[in-house]
Coordinates of C-alpha atoms in Angstrom, one line a residue:
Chain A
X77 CA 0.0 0.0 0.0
X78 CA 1.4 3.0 -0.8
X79 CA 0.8 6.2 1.3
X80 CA 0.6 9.7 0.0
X81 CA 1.5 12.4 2.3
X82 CA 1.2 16.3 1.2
X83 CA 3.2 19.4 1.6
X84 CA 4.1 23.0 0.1
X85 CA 5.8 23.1 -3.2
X86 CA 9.3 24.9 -3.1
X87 CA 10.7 23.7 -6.9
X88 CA 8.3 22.2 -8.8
X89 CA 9.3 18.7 -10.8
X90 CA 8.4 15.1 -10.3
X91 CA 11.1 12.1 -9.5
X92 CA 11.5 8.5 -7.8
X93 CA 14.3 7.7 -5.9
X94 CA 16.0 6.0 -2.6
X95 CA 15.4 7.9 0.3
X96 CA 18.7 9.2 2.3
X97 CA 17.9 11.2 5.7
X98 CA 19.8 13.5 7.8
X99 CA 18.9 15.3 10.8
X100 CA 21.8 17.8 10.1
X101 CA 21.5 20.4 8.4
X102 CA 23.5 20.9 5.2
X103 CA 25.9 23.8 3.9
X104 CA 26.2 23.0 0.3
X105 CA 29.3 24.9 0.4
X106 CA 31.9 23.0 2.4
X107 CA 30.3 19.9 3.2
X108 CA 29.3 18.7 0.0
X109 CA 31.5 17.5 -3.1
X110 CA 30.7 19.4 -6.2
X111 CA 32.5 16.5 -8.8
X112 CA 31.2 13.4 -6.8
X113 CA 28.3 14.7 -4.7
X114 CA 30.1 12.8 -1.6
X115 CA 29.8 14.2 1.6
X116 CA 33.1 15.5 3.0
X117 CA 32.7 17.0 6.2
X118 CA 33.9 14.8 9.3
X119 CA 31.5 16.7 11.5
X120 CA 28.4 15.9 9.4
X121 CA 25.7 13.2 10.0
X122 CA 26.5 11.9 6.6
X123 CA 29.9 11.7 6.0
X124 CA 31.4 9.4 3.4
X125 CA 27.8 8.7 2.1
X126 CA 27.2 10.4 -1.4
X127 CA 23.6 12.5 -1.8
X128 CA 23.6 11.6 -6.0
X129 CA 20.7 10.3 -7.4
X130 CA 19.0 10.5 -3.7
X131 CA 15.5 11.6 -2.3
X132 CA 17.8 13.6 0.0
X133 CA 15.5 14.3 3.3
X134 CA 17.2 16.9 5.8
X135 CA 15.7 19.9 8.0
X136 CA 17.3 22.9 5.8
X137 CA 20.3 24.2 4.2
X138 CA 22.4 26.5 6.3
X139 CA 26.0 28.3 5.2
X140 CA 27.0 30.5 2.9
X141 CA 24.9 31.9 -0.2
X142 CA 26.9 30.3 -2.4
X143 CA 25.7 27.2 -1.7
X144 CA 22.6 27.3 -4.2
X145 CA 25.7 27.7 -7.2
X146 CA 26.5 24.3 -5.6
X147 CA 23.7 22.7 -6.2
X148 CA 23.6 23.7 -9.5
X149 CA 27.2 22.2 -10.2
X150 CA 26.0 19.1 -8.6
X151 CA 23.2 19.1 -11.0
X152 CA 25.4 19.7 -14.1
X153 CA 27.7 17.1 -13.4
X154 CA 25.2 14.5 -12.3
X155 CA 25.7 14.1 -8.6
X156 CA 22.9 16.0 -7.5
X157 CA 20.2 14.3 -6.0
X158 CA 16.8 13.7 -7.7
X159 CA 15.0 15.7 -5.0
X160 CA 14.6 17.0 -1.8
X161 CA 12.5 16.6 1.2
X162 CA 13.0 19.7 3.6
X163 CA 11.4 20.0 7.1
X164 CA 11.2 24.1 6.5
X165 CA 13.0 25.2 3.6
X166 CA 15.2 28.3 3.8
X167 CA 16.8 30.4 1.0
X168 CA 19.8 29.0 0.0
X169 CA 18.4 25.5 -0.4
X170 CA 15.3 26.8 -2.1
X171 CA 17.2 28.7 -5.0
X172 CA 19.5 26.4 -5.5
X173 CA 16.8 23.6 -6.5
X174 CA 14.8 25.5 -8.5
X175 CA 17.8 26.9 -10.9
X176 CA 18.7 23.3 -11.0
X177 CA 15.1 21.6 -11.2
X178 CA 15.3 19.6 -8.3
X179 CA 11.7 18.8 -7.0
X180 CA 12.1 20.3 -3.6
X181 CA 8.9 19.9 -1.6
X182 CA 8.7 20.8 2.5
X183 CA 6.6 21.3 5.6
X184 CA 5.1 17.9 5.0
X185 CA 1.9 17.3 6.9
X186 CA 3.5 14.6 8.9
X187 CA 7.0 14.8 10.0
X188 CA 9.2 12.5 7.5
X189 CA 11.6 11.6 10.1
X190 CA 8.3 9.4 11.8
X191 CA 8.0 7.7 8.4
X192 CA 10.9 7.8 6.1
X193 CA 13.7 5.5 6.6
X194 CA 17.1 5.4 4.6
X195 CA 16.4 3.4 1.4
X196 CA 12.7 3.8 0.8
X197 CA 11.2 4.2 -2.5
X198 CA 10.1 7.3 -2.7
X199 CA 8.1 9.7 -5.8
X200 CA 8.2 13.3 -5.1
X201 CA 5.7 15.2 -6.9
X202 CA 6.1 18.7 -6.1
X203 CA 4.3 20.2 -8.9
X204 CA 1.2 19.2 -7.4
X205 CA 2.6 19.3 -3.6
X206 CA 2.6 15.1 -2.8
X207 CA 5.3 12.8 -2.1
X208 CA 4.2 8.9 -2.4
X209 CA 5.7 5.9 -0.6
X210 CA 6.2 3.1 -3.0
Chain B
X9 CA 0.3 34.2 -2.4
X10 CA -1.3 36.2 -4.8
X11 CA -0.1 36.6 -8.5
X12 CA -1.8 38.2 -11.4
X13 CA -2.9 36.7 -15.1
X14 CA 0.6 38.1 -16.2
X15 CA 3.0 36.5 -12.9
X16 CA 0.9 33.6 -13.1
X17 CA 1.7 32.9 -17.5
X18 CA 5.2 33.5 -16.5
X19 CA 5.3 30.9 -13.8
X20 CA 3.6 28.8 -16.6
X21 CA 6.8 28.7 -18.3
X22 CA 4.8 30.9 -21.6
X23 CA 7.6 34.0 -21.3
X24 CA 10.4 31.2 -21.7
X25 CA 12.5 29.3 -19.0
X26 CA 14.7 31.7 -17.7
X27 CA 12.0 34.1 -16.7
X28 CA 9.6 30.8 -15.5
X29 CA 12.7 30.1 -13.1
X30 CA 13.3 33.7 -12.2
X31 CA 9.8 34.3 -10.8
X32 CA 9.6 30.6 -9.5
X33 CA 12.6 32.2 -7.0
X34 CA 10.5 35.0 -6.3
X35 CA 7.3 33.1 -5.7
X36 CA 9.2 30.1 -3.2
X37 CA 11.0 33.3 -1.6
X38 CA 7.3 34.9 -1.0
X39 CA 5.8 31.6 0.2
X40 CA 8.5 31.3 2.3
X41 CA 8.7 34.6 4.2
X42 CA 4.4 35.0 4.2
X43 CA 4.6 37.5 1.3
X44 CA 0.9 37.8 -0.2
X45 CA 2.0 39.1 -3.3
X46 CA 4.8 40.8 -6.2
X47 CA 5.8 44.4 -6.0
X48 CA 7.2 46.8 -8.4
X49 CA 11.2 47.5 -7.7
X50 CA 13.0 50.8 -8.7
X51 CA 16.0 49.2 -9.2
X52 CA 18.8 45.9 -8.5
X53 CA 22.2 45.4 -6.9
X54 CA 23.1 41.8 -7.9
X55 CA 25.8 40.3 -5.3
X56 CA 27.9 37.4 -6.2
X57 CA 30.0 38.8 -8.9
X58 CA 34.1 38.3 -7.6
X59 CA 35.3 35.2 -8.9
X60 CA 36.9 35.0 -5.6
X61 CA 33.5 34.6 -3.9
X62 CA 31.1 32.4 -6.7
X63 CA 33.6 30.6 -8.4
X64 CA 32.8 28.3 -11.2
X65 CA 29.5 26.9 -10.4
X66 CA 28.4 30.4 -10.4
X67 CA 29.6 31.4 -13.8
X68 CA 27.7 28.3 -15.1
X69 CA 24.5 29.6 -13.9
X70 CA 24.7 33.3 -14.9
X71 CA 26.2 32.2 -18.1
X72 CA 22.7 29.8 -19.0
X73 CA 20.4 32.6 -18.2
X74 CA 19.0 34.3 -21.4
X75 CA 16.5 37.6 -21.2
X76 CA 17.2 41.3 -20.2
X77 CA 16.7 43.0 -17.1
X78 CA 13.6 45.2 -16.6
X79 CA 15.4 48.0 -14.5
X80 CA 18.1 49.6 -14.2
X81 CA 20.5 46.7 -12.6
X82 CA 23.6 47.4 -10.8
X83 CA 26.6 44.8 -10.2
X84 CA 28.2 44.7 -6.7
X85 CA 32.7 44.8 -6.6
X86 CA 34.3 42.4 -8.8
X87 CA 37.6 40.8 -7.9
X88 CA 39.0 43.0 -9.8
X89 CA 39.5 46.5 -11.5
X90 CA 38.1 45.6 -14.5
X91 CA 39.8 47.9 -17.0
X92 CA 43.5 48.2 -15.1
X93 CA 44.1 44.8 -13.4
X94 CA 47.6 43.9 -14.0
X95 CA 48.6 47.3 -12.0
X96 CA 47.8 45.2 -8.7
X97 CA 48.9 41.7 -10.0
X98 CA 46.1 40.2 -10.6
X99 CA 46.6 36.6 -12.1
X100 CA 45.8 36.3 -15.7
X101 CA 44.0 33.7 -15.4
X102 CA 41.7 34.7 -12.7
X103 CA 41.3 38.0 -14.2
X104 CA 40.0 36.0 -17.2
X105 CA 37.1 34.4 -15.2
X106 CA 36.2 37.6 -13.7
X107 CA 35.9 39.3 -17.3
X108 CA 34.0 36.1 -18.4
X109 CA 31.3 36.7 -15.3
X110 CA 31.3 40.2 -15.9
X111 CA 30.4 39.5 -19.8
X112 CA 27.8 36.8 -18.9
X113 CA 26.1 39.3 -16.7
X114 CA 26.2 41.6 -19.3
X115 CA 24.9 39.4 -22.0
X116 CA 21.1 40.1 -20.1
X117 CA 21.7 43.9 -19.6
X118 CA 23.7 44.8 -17.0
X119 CA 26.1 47.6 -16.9
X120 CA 29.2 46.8 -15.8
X121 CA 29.1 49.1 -13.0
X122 CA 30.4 47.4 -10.0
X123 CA 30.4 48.9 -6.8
X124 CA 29.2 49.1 -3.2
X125 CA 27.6 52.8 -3.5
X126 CA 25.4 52.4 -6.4
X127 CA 23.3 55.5 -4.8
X128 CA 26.1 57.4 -6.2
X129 CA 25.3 56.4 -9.9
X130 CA 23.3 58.5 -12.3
X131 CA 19.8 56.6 -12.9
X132 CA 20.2 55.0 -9.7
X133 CA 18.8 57.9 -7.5
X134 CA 16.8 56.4 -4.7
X135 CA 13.5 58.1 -3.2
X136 CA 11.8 57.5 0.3
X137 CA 10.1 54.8 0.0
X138 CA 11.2 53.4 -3.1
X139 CA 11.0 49.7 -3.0
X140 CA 14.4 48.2 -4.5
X141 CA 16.5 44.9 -4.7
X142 CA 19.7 45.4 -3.4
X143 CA 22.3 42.8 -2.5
X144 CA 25.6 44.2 -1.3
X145 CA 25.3 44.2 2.3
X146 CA 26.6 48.1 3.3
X147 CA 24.1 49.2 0.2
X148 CA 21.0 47.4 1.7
X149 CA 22.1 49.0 5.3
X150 CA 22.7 52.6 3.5
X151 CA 18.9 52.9 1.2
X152 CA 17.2 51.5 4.0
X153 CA 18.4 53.3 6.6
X154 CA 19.7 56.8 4.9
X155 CA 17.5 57.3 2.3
X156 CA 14.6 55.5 3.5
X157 CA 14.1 53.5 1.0
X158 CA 13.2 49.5 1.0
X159 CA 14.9 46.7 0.0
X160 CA 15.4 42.9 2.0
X161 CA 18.7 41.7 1.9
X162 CA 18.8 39.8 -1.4
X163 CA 21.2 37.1 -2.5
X164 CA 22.4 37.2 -6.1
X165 CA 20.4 34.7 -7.9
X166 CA 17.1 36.3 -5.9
X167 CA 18.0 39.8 -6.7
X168 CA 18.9 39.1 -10.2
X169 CA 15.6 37.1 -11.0
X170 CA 14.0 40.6 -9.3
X171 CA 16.1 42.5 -11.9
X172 CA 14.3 40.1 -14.8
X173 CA 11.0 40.4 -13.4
X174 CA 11.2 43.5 -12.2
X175 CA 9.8 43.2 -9.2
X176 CA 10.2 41.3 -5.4
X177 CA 8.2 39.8 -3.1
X178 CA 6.3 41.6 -0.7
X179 CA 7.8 40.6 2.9
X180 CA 10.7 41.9 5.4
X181 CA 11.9 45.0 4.9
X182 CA 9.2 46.4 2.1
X183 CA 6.6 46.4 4.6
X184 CA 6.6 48.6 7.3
X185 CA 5.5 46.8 10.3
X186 CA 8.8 45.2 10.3
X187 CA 11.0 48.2 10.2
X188 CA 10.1 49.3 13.8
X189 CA 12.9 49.6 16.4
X190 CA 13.6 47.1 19.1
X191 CA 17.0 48.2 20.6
X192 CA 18.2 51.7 21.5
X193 CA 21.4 53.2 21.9
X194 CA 22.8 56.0 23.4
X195 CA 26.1 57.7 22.4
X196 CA 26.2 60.4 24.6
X197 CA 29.6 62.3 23.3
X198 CA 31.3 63.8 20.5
X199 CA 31.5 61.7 17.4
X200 CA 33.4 62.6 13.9
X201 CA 34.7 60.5 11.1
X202 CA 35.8 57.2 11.1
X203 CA 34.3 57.2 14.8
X204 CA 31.7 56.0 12.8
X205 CA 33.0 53.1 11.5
X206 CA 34.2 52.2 15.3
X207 CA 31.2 52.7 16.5
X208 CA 29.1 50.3 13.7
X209 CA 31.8 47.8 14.2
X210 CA 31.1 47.9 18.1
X211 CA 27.3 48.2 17.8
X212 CA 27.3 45.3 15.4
X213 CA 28.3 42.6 17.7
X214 CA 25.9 43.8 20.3
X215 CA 23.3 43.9 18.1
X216 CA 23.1 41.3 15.6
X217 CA 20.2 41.4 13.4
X218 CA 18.1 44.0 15.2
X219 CA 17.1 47.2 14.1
X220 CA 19.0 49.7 16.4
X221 CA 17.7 53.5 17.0
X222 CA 20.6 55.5 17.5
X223 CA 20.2 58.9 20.1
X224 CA 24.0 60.0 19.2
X225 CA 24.6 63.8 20.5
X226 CA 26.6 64.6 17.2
X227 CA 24.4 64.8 13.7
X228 CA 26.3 62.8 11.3
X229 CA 26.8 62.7 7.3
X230 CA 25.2 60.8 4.9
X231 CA 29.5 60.0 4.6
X232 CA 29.6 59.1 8.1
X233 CA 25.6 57.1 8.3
X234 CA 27.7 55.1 5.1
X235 CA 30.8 54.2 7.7
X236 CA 28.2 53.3 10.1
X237 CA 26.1 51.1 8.6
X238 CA 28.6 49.4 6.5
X239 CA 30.9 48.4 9.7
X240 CA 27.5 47.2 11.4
X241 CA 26.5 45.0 8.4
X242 CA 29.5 43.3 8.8
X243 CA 30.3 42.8 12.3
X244 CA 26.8 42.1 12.8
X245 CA 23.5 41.9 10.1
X246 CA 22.0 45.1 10.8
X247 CA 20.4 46.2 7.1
X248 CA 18.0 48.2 9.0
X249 CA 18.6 51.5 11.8
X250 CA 17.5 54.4 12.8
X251 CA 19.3 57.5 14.2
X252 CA 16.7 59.6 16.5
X253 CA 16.1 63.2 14.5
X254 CA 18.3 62.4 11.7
X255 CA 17.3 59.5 9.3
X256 CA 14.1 60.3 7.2
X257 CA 11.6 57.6 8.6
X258 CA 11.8 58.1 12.2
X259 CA 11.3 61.6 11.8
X260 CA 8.7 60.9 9.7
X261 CA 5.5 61.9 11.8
X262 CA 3.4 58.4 10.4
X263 CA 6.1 56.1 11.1
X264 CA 4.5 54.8 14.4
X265 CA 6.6 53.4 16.8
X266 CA 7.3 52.3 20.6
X267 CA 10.2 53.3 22.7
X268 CA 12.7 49.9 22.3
X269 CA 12.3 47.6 25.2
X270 CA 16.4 47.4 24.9
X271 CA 18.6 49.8 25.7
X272 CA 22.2 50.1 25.8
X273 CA 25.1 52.6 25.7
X274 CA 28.3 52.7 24.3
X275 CA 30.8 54.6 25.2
X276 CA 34.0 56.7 24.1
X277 CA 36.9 54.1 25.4
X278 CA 35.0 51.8 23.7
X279 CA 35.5 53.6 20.0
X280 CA 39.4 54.5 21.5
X281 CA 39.5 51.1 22.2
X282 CA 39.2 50.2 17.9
X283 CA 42.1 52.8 17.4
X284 CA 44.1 51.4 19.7
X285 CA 44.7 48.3 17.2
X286 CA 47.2 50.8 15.6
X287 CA 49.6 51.7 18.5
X288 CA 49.2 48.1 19.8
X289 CA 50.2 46.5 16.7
X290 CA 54.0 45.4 16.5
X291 CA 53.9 44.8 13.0
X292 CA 54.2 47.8 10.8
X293 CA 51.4 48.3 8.3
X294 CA 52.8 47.3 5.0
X295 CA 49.7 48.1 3.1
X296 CA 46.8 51.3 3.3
X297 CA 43.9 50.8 2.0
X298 CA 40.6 53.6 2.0
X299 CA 37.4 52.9 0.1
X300 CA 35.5 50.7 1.8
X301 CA 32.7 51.7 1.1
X302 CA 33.5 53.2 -2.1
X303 CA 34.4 56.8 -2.0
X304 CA 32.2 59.4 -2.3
X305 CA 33.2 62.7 -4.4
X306 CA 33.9 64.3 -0.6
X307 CA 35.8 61.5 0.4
X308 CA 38.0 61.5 -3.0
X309 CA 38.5 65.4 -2.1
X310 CA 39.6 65.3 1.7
X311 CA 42.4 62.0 0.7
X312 CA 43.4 63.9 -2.2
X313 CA 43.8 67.3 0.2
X314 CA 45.5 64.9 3.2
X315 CA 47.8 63.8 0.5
X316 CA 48.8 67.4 -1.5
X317 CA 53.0 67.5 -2.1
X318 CA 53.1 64.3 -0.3
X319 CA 54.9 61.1 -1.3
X320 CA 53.8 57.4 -0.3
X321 CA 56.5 55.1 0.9
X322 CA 54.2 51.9 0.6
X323 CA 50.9 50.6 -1.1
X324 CA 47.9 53.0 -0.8
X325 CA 45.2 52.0 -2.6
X326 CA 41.8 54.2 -2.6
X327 CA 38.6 52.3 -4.0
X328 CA 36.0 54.0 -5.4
X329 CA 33.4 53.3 -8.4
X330 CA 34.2 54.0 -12.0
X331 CA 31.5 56.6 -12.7
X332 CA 32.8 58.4 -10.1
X333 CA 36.6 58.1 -10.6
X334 CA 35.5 59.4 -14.2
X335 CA 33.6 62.5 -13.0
X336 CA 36.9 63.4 -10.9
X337 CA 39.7 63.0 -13.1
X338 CA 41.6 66.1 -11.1
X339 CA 41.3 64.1 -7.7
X340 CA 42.2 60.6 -9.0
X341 CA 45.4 62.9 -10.7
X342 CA 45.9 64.2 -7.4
X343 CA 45.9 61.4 -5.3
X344 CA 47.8 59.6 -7.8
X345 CA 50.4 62.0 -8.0
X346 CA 51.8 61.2 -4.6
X347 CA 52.0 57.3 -5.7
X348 CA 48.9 56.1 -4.5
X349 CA 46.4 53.9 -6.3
X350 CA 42.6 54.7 -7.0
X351 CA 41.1 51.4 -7.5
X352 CA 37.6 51.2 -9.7
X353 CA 35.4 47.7 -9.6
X354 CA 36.6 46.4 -7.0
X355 CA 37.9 46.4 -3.1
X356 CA 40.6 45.1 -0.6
X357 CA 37.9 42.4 0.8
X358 CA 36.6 41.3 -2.3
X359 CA 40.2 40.7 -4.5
X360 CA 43.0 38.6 -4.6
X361 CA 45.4 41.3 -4.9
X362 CA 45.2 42.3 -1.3
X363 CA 45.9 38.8 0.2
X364 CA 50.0 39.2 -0.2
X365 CA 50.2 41.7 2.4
X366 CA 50.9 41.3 6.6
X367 CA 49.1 44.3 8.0
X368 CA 46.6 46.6 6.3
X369 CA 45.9 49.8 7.9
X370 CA 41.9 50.5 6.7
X371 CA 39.8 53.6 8.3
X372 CA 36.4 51.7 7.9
X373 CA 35.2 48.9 10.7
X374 CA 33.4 47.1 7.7
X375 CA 37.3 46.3 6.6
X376 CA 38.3 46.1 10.2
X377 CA 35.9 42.8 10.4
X378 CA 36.7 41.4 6.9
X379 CA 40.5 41.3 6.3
X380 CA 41.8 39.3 8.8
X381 CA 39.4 36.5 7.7
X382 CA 39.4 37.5 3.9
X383 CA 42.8 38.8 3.4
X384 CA 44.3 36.6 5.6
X385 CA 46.4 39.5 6.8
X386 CA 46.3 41.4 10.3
X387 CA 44.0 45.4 10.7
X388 CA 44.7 48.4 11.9
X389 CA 42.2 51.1 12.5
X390 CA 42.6 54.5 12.1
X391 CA 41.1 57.9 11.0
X392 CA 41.7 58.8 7.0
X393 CA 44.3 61.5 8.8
X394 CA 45.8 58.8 10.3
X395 CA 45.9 56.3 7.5
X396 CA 47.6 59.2 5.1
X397 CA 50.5 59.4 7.8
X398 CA 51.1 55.9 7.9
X399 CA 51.2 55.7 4.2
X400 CA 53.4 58.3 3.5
X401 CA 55.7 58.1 6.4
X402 CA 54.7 60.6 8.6
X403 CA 53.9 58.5 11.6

């Protein structure tokens, strides 16, 4: 059975992929890899996991401005993830994904940390605000 | 949030993709901060244009975007002075990305103007309550607070897709129930100068992002409100203050307010205490620099005045914009007739060419708080007096 939960659109798009949490926040500048879309910050939740081709699920960005340009150089070189699932999306986060057209969809109406796990298949349809657990 | 026929065919995608994307930013920006609709903007200062600070994965973006901006759009200081960057040693190869960003953002319009005071500029005139996008962070602090004007603190892709729109959302800043003071502070002596810029760089770090009301017993200049604000953009994120019978909205008889719940004082060791970072310092400065903010035609005047039958015996560079350096051709011959440098484009936080120095002596608390960690080099504070003695040897 799947289960469709709602939320507020940030970047609109639609994409299916394997679901990788954080409770960390994330600075796009400095923590994350641009070339391999590893994670490379010692001090982060994720370390030595990689965020490409990922529902990536984590509270909000945080960190410098420059970390939407990030995201976009993740996109271009195909380590970016294939959407995002924000608690409460901020700025930095929310620019980034829409220059790069990465579904970004948050405030869900029930928290995804009570029913998301690493590894679920998940579609993100943030054109018309959904995400579906397959 | 509310859009009309025309927002909402854009958003559609029917105006073409760069424009869809631009006003998608707006929109998610509006939804985020509660704004209930677009709004009209006089004008744009787009941030993120040194090399040095968006690097590759910026030029990528800017250099997809296709349209032309729908008011006048302003850039804020390259890495570089565009037109005379070898005089400072500028790597050829950086120098070659900053022209490239500079070219991309002029491919959709843009001047290449590129400066920190774009209130300066001719078609950039700023009215009281003119509603703008503005990015650079002493520029945001200067039209809201000294002109009255209104404009949130935007990043560069947000204030760019403004620019291409032509308008912002409707939250923060523009509206004014959220421009009301919630901290005083009291300067109860004497201020001139770059006392300014010590007192901002103080006041910053006690007040973060609030939005301070200065009762100062001196009346500044709009020179001195620029030191100000600048120094407390940087050591804090003030884009927002008041200064009690001076700046146009408190003493504007609708702007209703309540006496701050928050009061504090500063007082006069605590600006001697910034100067002291000169006579403490062992190091000598090897470097002056003066211009941050950009000059203003007064500014230009006094350094060029301070510096009359005067030699330097190190670097002095003086930064100021382009259009202005070009308007006073006699200053910029005076100043550089004693061996200084005056600098277009660009500034000693945001290029390379200043990191190869030890100890920079600056006259502006916005440079106080940014070498050190930009620069990599060590700051001294002093007055522009000050600064011209120590460059030419006096002192």
């Amino acid at each position: 059975m799947s289960q469709i939960i709602r939320g507020r659109t940030i970047a609109r798009g639609q994409a299916t992929g394997k679901v990788l949490m954080t409770k960390d926040p994330i600075s796009f500048l400095g923590n994350v890899n641009p070339e391999t879309g590893d994670v490379v910050d010692p001090a982060h939740e994720l370390f030595g996991k990689s965020i490409k081709g990922t529902v990536l699920v984590f509270p909000q960005g945080k960190g410098s401005t420059v970390g939407s340009y990030v995201i976009y150089q993740l996109k271009k070189n195909g380590t970016a993830p294939v959407a995002i699932i924000n608690s409460e999306c901020e700025p930095i986060v929310a620019v980034g994904a829409i220059i790069s057209e990465i579904p970004l969809i948050d405030k869900l109406e029930i928290d995804p940390y009570t029913v998301l796990k690493d590894g679920d298949e998940v579609l993100v349809n943030s054109a018309e605000g959904f995400i579906e657990i397959l | 949030m509310y859009l009309t026929k025309e927002e909402e065919k854009t958003l559609r995608g029917e105006d073409g993709e760069t424009l869809q994307k631009a006003i998608e930013i707006l929109v998610a920006l509006g939804d985020i901060y509660g704004a209930d609709a677009l709004i009209p903007i006089k004008s744009a200062q787009v941030s993120g244009v040194s090399y040095k600070t968006i690097g590759d994965a910026g030029i990528e973006w800017i250099s997809d975007l296709k349209g032309t901006v729908k008011v006048p759009t302003v850039l804020n200081p390259a890495g570089m002075d565009m037109d005379n960057w070898e005089r400072l040693g500028i790597d050829p190869k950086f120098a070659a990305k900053q022209i490239e960003i500079i070219n991309a953002f002029g491919s959709l319009g843009i001047e290449p103007k590129c400066t920190c005071t774009p209130y300066y500029l001719s078609g950039f005139d700023v009215q009281y309550k003119d509603h703008l996008a503005w990015g650079e962070s002493s520029a945001i602090s200067f039209s809201n607070s000294v002109l009255g004007a209104r404009t949130n603190r935007e990043g560069g892709p947000s204030a760019l897709s403004a620019a291409l729109v032509g308008k912002t959302a409707d939250y923060g800043f523009h509206k004014t129930e959220n421009r009301t003071p919630n901290i005083e502070i009291t300067v109860d002596f004497e201020t001139a100068g770059s006392d300014y810029g010590a007192l901002g760089y103080i006041a910053g770090k006690i007040v973060g992002s609030k939005i301070p009301l200065f009762k100062i017993k001196s009346v500044p200049s709009k020179d001195e409100m620029k030191m100000l604000g600048a120094a407390m953009a940087a050591s804090g994120a003030v884009a927002l203050y008041h200064i009690d019978g001076v700046t146009p909205e408190i003493t504007d008889k609708e702007f209703v307010y309540e006496k701050p719940a928050e009061s504090v004082s500063i007082e006069k060791k605590d600006i001697d205490a910034v100067y002291e970072s000169a006579n403490e310092s062992t190091m000598a400065n090897d470097i002056v620099t003066i211009g941050c903010p950009h000059c203003s035609k007064a500014e230009l005047a006094q350094i060029a005045d301070l510096l009359e039958g005067k030699t330097v015996v190190k670097e002095f560079w003086v930064f100021t914009s382009r259009e202005l350096a070009g308007q006073n051709k006699d200053l910029v011959d005076r100043i550089e007739a004693s061996g200084a440098k005056v600098v277009c484009d660009t500034c000693m936080v945001v290029s390379p060419a200043a990191n190869k120095y030890q100890c920079m002596m600056v006259n502006s608390g916005k440079a106080y708080a940014y070498v050190p960690s930009m620069c990599g080099s060590k700051a001294t504070y002093g007055t522009v007096e000050r600064c011209v003695k120590d460059a030419t040897g006096e002192i």
